[in-house]
XYZ file of C-alpha atoms in Angstrom:
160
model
C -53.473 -26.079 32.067
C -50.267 -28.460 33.406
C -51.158 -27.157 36.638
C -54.428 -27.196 36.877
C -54.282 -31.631 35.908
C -51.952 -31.585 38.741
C -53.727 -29.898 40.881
C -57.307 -31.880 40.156
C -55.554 -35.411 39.604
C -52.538 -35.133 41.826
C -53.928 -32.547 44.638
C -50.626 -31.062 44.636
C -50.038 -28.365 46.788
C -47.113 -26.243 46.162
C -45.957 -22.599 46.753
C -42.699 -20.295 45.302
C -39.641 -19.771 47.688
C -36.548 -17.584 47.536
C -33.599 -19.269 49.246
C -29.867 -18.188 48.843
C -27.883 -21.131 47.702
C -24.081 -21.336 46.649
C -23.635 -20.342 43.180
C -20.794 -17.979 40.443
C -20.801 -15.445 39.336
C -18.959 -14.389 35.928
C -16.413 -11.908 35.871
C -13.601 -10.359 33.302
C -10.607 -11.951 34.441
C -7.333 -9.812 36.153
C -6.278 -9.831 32.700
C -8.670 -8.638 31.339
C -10.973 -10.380 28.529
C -9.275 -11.745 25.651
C -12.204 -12.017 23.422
C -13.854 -9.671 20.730
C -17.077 -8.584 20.620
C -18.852 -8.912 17.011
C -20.202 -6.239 15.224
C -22.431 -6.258 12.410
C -20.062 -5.454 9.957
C -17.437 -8.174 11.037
C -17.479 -11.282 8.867
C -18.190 -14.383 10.456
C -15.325 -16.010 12.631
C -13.915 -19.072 11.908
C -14.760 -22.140 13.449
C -12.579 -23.635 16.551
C -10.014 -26.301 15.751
C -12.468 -28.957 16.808
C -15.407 -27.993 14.662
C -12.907 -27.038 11.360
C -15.479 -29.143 9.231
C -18.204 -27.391 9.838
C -19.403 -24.396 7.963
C -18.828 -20.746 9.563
C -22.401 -20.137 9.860
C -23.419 -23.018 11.554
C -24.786 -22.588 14.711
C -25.507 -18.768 14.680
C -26.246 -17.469 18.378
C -25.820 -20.587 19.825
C -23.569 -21.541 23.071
C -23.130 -25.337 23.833
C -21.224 -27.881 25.406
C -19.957 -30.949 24.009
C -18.370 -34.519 25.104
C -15.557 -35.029 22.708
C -13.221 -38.349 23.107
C -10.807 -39.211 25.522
C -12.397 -36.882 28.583
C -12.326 -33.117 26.622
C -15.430 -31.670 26.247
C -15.935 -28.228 24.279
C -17.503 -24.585 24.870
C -18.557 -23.228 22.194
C -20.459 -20.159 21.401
C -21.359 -18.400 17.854
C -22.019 -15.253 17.862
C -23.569 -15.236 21.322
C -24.178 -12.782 24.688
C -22.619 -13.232 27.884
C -25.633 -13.987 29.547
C -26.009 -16.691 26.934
C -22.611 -18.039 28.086
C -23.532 -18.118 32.012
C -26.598 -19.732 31.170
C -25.062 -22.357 29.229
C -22.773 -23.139 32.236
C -25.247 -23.243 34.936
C -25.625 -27.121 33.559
C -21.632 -27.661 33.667
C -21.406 -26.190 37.306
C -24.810 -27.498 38.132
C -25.613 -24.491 40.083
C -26.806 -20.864 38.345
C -24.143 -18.182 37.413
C -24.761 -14.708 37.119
C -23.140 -12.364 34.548
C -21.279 -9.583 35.911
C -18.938 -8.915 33.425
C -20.780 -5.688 32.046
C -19.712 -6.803 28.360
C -22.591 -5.967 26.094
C -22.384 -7.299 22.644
C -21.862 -11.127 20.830
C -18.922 -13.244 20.961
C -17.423 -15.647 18.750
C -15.491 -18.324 20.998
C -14.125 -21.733 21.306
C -12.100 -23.718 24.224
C -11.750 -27.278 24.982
C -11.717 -28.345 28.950
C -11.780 -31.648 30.771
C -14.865 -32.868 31.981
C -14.915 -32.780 35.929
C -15.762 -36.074 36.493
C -13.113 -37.785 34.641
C -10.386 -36.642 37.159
C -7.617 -39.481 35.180
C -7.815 -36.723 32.014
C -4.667 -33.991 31.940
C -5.562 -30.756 30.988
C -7.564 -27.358 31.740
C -10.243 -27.506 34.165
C -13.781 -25.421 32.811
C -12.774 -22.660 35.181
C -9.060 -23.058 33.814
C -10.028 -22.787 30.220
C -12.417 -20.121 30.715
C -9.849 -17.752 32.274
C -7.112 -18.696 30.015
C -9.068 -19.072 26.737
C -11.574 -15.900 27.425
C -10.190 -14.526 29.622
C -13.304 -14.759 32.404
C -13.539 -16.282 35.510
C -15.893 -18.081 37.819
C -16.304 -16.252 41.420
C -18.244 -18.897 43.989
C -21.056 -16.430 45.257
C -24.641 -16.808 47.550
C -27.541 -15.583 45.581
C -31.451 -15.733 45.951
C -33.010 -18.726 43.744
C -36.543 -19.242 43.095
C -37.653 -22.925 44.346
C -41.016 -24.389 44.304
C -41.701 -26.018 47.467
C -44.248 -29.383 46.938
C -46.081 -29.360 50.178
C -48.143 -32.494 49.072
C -49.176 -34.792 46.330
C -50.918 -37.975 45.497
C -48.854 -40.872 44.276
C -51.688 -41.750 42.390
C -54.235 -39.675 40.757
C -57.425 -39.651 40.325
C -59.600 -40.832 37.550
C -60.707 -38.657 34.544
């Protein structure tokens, strides 16, 4: 229906490409992987440090990001998959990641890192705290991404 109104108000003309673009993917590191995977009859893991207040079940089989003070941010996932992870850090690395680590499963985790673009901040880089905290790691890799191409459109549309 979106594209349709864009289409009829906008005359937009568009079509799907595959390019290969500079991307990760996600790998167990040399070490190996220093975190569990959940099973059903676990109990619920702890929160991290940073999110002590909370309650243990808060944010079931969710992975996020957040700013914290003083340049940290935080990973955090609850009882998550892997592919939920590399999702979650296509936004961080602005770029998609891949999961190759073969783990199957949910994870409980939590690492702080410094955010990139405060480069004044001492402490672990997101690829730094991933390998030392989880142990995974970020491999730079091409890969084919799905772009949509706008071969025209109308600054302004039409009228109803």
């Amino acid at each position: 229906m979106f594209q349709t109104m864009l289409k009829d108000r906008f005359k937009l003309a568009a079509h799907r490409e595959v390019k290969e673009v500079n991307g990760y993917v996600l790998v167990a590191a040399r070490g190996g992987t220093k975190i569990k995977e959940y099973k059903d009859s676990d109990e619920i893991a702890p929160m991290p440090d940073y999110l002590s207040m909370k309650p243990r079940n808060a944010w079931e089989h969710q992975v996020f990001i957040t700013a914290g003070g003083k340049g940290y941010s935080a990973l955090t996932g609850r009882r998550v998959s892997i592919d939920q992870l590399a999702e979650c850090l296509q936004t961080e690395v602005e770029t998609f990641v891949l999961n190759k680590t073969g783990m199957p499963g949910n994870y409980y985790f939590g690492t702080k890192f410094v955010n990139n673009r405060l480069p004044d901040v001492d402490g672990p880089s997101l690829f730094a705290a991933l390998q030392e905290a989880l142990g995974l790691r970020l491999e730079k890799q091409k890969g084919p991404v799905e772009m949509l191409i706008v071969d025209h459109m109308e600054k302004v549309p039409t009228e109803n």
